[in-house]
Coordinates of C-alpha atoms in Angstrom, one line a residue:
Chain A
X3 CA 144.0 19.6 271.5
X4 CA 144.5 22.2 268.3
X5 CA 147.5 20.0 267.9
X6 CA 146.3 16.8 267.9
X7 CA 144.2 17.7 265.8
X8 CA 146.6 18.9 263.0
X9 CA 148.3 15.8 263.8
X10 CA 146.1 14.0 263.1
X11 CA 145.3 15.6 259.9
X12 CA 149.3 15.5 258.7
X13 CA 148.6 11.5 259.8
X14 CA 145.7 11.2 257.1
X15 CA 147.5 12.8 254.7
X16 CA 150.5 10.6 254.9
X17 CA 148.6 8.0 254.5
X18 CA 146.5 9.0 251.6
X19 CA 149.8 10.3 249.9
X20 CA 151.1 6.0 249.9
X21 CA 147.9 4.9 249.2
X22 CA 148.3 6.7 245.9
X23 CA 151.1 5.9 245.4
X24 CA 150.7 2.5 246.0
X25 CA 147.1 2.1 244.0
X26 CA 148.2 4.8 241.5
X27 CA 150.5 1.9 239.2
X28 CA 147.7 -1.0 239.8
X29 CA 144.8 1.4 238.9
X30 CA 146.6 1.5 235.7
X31 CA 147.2 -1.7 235.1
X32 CA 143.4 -2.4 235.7
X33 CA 142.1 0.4 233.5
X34 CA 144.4 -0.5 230.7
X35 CA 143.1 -4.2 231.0
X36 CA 139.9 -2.2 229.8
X37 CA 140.6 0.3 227.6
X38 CA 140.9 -0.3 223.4
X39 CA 144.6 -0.6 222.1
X40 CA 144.0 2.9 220.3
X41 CA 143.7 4.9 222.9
X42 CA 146.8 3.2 225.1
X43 CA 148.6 4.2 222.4
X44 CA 147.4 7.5 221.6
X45 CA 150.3 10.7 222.2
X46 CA 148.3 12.6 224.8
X47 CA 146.9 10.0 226.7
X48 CA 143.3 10.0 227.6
X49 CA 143.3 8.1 231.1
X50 CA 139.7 7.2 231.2
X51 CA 138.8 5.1 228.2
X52 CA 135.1 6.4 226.8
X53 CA 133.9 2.5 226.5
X54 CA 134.3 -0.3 228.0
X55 CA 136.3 -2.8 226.3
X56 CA 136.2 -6.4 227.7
X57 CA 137.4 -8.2 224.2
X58 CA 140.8 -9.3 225.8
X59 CA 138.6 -11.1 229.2
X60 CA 136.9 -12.6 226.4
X61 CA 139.5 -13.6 224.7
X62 CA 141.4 -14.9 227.7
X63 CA 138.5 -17.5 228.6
X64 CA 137.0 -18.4 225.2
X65 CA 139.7 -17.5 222.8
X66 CA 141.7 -19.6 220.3
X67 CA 144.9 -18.3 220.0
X68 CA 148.0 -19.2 221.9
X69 CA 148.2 -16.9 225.1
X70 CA 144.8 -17.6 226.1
X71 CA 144.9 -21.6 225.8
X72 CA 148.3 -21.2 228.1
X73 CA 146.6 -19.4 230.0
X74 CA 143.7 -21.7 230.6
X75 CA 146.4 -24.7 231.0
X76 CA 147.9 -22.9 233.6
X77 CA 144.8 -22.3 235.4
X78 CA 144.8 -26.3 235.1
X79 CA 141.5 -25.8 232.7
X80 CA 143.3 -27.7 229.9
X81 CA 140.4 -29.0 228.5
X82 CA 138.2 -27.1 226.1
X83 CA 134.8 -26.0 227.3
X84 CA 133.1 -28.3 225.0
X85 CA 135.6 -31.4 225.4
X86 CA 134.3 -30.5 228.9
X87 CA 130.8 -30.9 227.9
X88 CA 131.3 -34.0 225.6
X89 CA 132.8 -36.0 228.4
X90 CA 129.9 -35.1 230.9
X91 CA 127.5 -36.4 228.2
X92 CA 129.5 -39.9 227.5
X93 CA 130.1 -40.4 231.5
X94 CA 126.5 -39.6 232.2
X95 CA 126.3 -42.3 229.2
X96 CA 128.3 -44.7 231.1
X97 CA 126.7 -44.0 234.1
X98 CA 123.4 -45.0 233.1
X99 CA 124.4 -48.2 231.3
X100 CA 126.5 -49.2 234.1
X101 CA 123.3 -49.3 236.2
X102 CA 121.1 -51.0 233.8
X103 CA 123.9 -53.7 233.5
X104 CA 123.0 -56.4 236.1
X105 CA 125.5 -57.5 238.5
Chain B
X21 CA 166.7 -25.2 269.4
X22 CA 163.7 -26.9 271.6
X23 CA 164.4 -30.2 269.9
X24 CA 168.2 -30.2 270.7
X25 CA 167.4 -29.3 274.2
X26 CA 165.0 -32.3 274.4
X27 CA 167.3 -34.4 273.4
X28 CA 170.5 -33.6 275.2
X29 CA 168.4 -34.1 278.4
X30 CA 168.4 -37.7 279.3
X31 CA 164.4 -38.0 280.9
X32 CA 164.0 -41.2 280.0
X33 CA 162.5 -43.3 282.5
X34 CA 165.0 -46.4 283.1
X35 CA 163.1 -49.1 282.4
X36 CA 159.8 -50.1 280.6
X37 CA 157.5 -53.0 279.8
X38 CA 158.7 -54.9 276.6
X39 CA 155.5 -54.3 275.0
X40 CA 156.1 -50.6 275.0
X41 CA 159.0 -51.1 274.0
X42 CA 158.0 -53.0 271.3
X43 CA 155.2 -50.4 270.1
X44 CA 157.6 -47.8 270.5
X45 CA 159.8 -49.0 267.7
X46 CA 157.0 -50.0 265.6
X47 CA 155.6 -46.2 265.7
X48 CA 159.3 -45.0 264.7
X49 CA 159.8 -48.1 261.4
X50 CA 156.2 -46.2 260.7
X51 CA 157.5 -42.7 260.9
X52 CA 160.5 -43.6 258.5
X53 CA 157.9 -45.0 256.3
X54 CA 155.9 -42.2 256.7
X55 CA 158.8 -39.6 256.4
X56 CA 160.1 -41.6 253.5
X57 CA 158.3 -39.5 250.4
X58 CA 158.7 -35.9 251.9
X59 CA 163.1 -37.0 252.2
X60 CA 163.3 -38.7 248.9
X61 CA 161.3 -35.5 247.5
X62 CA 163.7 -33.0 249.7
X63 CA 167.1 -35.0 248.5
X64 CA 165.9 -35.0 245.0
X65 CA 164.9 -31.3 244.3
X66 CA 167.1 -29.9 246.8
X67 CA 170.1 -32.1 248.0
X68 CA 170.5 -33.9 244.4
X69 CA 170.7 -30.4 242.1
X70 CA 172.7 -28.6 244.9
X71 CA 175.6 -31.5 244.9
X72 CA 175.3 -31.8 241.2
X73 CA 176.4 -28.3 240.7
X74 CA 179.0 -28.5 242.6
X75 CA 180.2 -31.3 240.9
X76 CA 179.5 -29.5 237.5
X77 CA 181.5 -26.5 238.5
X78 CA 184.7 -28.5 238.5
X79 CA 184.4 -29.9 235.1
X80 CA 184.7 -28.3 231.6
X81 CA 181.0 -28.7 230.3
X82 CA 180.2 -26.6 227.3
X83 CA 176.8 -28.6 226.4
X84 CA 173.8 -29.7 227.1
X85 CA 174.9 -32.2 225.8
X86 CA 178.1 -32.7 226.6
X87 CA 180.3 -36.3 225.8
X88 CA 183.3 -34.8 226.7
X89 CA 183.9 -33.1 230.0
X90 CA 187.3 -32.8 231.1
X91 CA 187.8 -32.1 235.1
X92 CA 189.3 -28.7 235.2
X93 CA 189.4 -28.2 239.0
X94 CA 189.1 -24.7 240.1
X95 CA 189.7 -23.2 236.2
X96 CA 186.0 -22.6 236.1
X97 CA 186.2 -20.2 239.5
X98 CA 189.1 -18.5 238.5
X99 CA 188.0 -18.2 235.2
X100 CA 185.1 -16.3 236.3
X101 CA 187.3 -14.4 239.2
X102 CA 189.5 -12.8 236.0
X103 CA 186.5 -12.5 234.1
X104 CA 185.3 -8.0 234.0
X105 CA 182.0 -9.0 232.9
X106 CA 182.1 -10.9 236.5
X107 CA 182.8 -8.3 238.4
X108 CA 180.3 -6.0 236.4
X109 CA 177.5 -7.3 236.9
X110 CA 178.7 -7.7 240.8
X111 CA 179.0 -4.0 241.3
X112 CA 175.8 -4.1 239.6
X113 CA 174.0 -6.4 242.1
X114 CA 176.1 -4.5 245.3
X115 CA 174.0 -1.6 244.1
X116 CA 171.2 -3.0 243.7
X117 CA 171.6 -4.8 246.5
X118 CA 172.4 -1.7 248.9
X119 CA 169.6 1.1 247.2
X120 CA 166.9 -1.3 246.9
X121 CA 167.4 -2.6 250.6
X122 CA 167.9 1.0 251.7
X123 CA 165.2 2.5 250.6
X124 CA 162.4 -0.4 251.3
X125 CA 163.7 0.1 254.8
X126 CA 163.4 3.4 255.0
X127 CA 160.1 3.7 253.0
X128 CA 158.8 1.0 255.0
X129 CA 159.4 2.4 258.6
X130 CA 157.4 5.6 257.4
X131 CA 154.3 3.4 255.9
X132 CA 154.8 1.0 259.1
X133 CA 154.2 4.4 261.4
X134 CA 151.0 4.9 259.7
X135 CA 149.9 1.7 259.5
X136 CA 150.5 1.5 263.2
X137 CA 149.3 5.2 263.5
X138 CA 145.6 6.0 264.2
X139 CA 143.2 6.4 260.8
X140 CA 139.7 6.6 260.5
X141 CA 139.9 3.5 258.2
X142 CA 142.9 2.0 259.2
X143 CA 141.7 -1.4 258.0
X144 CA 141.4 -0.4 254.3
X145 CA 144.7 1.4 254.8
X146 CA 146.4 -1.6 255.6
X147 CA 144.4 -3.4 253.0
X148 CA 145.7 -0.7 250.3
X149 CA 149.2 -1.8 251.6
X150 CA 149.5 -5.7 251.2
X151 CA 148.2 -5.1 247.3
X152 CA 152.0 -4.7 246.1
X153 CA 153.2 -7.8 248.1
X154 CA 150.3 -10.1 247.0
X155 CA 151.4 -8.8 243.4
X156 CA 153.4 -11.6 242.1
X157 CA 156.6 -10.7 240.7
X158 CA 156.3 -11.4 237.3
X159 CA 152.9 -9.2 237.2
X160 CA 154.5 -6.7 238.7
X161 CA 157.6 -6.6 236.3
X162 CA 155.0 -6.5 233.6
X163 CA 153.2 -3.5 235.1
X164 CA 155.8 -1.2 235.0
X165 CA 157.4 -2.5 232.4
X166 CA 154.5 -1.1 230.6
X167 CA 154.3 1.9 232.6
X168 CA 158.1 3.1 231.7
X169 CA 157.4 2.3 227.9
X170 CA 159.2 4.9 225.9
X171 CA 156.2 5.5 223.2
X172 CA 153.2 5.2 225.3
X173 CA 154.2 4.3 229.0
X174 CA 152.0 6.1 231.4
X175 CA 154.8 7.6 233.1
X176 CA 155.7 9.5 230.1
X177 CA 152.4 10.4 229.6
X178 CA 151.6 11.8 233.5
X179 CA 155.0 13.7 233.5
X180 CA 154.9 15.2 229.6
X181 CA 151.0 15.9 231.0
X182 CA 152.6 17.7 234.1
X183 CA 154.8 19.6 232.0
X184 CA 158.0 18.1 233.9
X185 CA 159.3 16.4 230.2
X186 CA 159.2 17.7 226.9
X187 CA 159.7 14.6 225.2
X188 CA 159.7 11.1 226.0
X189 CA 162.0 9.1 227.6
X190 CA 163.3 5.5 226.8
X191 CA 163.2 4.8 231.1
X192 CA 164.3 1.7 230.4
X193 CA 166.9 2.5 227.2
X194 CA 170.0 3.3 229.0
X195 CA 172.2 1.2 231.1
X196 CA 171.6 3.2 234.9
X197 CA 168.8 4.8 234.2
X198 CA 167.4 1.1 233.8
X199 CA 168.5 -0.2 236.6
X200 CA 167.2 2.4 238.8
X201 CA 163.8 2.5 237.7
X202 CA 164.1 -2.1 238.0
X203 CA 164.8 -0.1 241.3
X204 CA 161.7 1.6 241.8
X205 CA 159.5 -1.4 240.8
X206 CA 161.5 -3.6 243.4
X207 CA 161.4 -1.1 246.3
X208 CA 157.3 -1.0 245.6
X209 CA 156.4 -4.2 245.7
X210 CA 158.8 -4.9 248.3
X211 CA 157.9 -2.3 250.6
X212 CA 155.2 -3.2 251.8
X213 CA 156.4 -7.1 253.2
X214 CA 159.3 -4.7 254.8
X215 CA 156.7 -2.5 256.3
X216 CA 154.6 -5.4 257.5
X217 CA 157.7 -7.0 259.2
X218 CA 158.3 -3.3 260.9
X219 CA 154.6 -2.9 262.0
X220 CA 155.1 -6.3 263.8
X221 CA 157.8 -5.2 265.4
X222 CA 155.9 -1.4 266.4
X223 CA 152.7 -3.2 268.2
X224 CA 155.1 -4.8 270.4
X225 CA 156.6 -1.8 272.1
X226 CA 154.4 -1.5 275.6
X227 CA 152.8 1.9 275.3
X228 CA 153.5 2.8 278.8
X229 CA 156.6 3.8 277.5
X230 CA 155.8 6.4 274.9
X231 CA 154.0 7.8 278.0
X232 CA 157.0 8.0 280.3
X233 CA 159.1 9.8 277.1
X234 CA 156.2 12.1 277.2
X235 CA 156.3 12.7 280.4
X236 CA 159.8 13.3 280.1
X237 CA 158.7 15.6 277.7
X238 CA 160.6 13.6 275.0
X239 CA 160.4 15.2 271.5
X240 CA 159.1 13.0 268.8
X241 CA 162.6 12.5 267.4
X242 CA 164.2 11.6 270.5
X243 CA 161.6 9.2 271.4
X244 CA 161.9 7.6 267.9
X245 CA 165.9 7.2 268.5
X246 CA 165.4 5.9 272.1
X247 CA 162.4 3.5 271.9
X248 CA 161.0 2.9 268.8
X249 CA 164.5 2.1 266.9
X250 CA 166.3 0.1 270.0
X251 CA 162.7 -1.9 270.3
X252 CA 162.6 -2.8 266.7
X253 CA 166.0 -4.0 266.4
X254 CA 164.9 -8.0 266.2
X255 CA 162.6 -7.1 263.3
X256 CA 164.9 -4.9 261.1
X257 CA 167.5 -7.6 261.7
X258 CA 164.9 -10.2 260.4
X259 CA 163.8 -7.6 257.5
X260 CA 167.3 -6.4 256.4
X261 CA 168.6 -10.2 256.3
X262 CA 166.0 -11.2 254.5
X263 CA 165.9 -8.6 251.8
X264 CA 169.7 -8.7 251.4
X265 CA 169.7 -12.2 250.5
X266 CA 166.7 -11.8 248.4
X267 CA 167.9 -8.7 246.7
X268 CA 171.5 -10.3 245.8
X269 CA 169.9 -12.8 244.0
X270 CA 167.6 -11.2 242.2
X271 CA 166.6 -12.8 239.0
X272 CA 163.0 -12.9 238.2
X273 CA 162.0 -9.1 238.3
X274 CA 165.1 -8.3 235.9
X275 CA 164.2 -11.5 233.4
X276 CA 161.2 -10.0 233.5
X277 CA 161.1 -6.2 232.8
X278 CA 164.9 -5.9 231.2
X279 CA 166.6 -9.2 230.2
X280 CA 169.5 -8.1 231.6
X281 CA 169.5 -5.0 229.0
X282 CA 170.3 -2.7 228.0
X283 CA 173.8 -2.9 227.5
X284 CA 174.0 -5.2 230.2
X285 CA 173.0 -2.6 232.1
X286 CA 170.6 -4.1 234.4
X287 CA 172.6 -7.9 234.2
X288 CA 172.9 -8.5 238.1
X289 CA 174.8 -11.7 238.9
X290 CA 172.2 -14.4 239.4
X291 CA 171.1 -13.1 235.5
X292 CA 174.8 -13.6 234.2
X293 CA 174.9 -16.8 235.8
X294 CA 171.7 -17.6 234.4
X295 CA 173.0 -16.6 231.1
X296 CA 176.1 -18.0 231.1
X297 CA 174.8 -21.3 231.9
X298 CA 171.6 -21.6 229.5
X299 CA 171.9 -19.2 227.1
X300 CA 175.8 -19.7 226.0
X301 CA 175.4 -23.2 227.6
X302 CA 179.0 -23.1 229.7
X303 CA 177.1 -25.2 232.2
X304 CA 180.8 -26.1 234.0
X305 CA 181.3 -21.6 234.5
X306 CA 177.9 -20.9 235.4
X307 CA 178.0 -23.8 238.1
X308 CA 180.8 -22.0 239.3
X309 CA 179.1 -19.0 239.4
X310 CA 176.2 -19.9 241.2
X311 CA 178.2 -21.3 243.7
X312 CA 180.2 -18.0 244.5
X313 CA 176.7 -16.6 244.7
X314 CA 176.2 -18.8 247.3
X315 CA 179.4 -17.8 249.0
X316 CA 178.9 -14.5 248.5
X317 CA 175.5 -14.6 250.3
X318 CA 176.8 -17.0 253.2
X319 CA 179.8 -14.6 254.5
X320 CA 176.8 -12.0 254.0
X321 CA 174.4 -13.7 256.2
X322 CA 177.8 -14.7 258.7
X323 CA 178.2 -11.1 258.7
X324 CA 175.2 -9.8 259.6
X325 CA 174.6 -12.5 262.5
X326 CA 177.8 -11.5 264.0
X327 CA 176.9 -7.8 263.8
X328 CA 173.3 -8.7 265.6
X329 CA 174.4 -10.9 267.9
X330 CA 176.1 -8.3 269.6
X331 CA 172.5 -6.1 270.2
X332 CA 170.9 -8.3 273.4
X333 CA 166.9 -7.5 271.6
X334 CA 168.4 -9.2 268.4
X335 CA 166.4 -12.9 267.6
X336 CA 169.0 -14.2 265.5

């Protein structure tokens, strides 16, 4: 029993070892996606960034520049949130005079 | 294999109505119909570009644009056959090839184990273990692209933390260091698809007979190299097959993270074929050389089937 026990321990261990070592590079790449360019760059990294800093999510879905328009064409958003908008308002246009045409 | 059975067994009944007859061939015009799009789509994107290189390969075509394109025959293939920068970046992709395949078999048999083995949350562990597969490539050659960085990569900063480097290192600044850490990235997204394909293979082994080995009183090694190794045998075939082939042509990860730099260090075939065609524009060579790939890769695969065959638990 005293062995299956330790085992069973050695088992968890294992597995806690790959799970780090398999979460440890995504982690990263997740708290990066958060942290301000300064301290990414700093010499003696700081892992945990002291703010939050959700500009570049921003960026991605409401920004101007080229990366993040790409990026919204590749997620097949190619229109603009407000061409988006503008065309809801002249369909919704069309719609209603469509019905009050008589057929 | 069902379908050629079926139809080398003659069960048709001898004779039948007209009108079934009749229905019968209009249900096949409307199955060629029907069948129509999905062939003219396969011959187009598949068939078309395949033939088309190999027509390419035997002319001289140095443009995209090209007006005139001698035929040169076989110049282009033995052009590249006497070319060093050919057989470079070969021995490069044979090493690739062999370490990365290695060591996702090997890593993946141990995380197989303990995703077969018994945890206390053994569905999050096995959750925690598809992430790197469901990683798409490119994201994962951006990921540790960044992490090797040679001014702020975290893996200079967790082993200069450690106390294990003094200084930083360019990871990805010389020629073999390069290609072994496009290494490491491979082997950890591919890991866990290899260890997937193992654990497949593990549930499948009847547990009666772990308990006869331990009656036997079978040590853990033993049982490992008498059961569990001839049992998986169809799945590492399937596994080391598949991640041969993908491994020797292995393009994206190194476009990605490398470019085939530095020095050419990390420039594995499919790249210099890639290269050779697009970015020097000698479509005629790098026809040429895509098509030894494809040799290459063939006597591989005739290989390996030959060696499997001969194991009766083999599937291929």
């Amino acid at each position: 029993v005293k062995r299956a026990t330790r085992n069973s321990l050695l088992i968890h261990l294992a597995a806690g070892v790959v799970a780090v070592v398999i979460l440890a590079p995504f982690a990263w790449m997740v708290i990066a996606s958060v942290s301000p360019q300064s301290m990414l760059i700093a010499v003696p990294l700081k892992w945990i960034p002291d703010h939050l800093y959700l500009n570049r999510y921003v960026q991605i879905f409401t920004g101007a520049d080229n990366a993040a328009q790409t990026f919204r064409a590749a997620l097949g958003q190619l229109q603009s949130q407000s061409w988006l908008e503008s065309s809801a308002r002249t369909r919704s246009r069309d719609c209603a005079s469509a019905a009050a045409k008589p057929r | 294999m069902s379908v050629a059975t079926l139809e080398a067994t003659p069960v048709r009944p001898p004779e039948r109505p007209p009108a079934v007859k009749r229905k019968r061939e209009n249900q096949g015009r409307l199955a060629f119909w029907l069948l129509l799009p999905a062939g003219v789509a396969v011959f187009g994107v598949i068939v078309y570009p395949i033939l088309r290189t190999l027509f390419i390969s035997f002319f001289q075509v140095d443009s995209a644009l090209a007006t005139n394109t001698p035929f040169v025959g076989f110049s282009n293939y033995l052009h590249v056959l006497g070319s060093g920068a050919f057989w470079a970046s070969m021995s490069r992709t044979l090493y690739f090839t062999l370490v990365s395949t290695a060591l996702e078999l090997f890593f993946g048999m141990i995380v197989a184990g303990l995703l077969n083995a018994k945890l206390r949350a053994r569905w999050l562990f096995r959750a925690v273990v598809i992430i790197p597969w469901a990683l798409p490539t490119i994201v994962n050659a951006a990921m540790w692209k960044g992490i090797f960085n040679a001014q702020y990569g975290a893996l200079n900063a967790l082993l200069s933390q450690l106390g294990i480097i003094q200084q930083y290192q360019a990871w990805l600044g010389d020629p073999t260091v390069a290609l072994n850490m496009v290494i490491i990235a491979d082997v950890w997204k591919n890991t866990s698809l290899v260890a997937f394909f193992l654990l497949a293979g593990l549930t499948a082994i009847p547990g009666e007979l772990y308990e006869s080995a331990k009656m036997d009183r079978a040590s853990w090694p033993r049982i490992f190299r008498s059961i569990v190794l001839p049992m998986l045998v169809p799945s590492i075939s399937i596994v080391l097959v598949l991640r041969t082939v993908e491994a020797f042509k292995v393009f994206d990860i190194i476009y990605a993270m490398t470019r085939g730099g530095p020095v050419n260090g990390t420039q594995t075939v499919a790249y210099f074929a890639y290269t050779t065609a697009f970015s020097n524009q000698n479509f005629g060579v790098g026809s040429a050389l895509s098509y030894i790939i494809v040799i290459v890769i063939l006597a591989l695969t005739a290989i390996y089937l030959r060696l499997l065959r001969r194991s009766e638990m083999s599937l291929l």
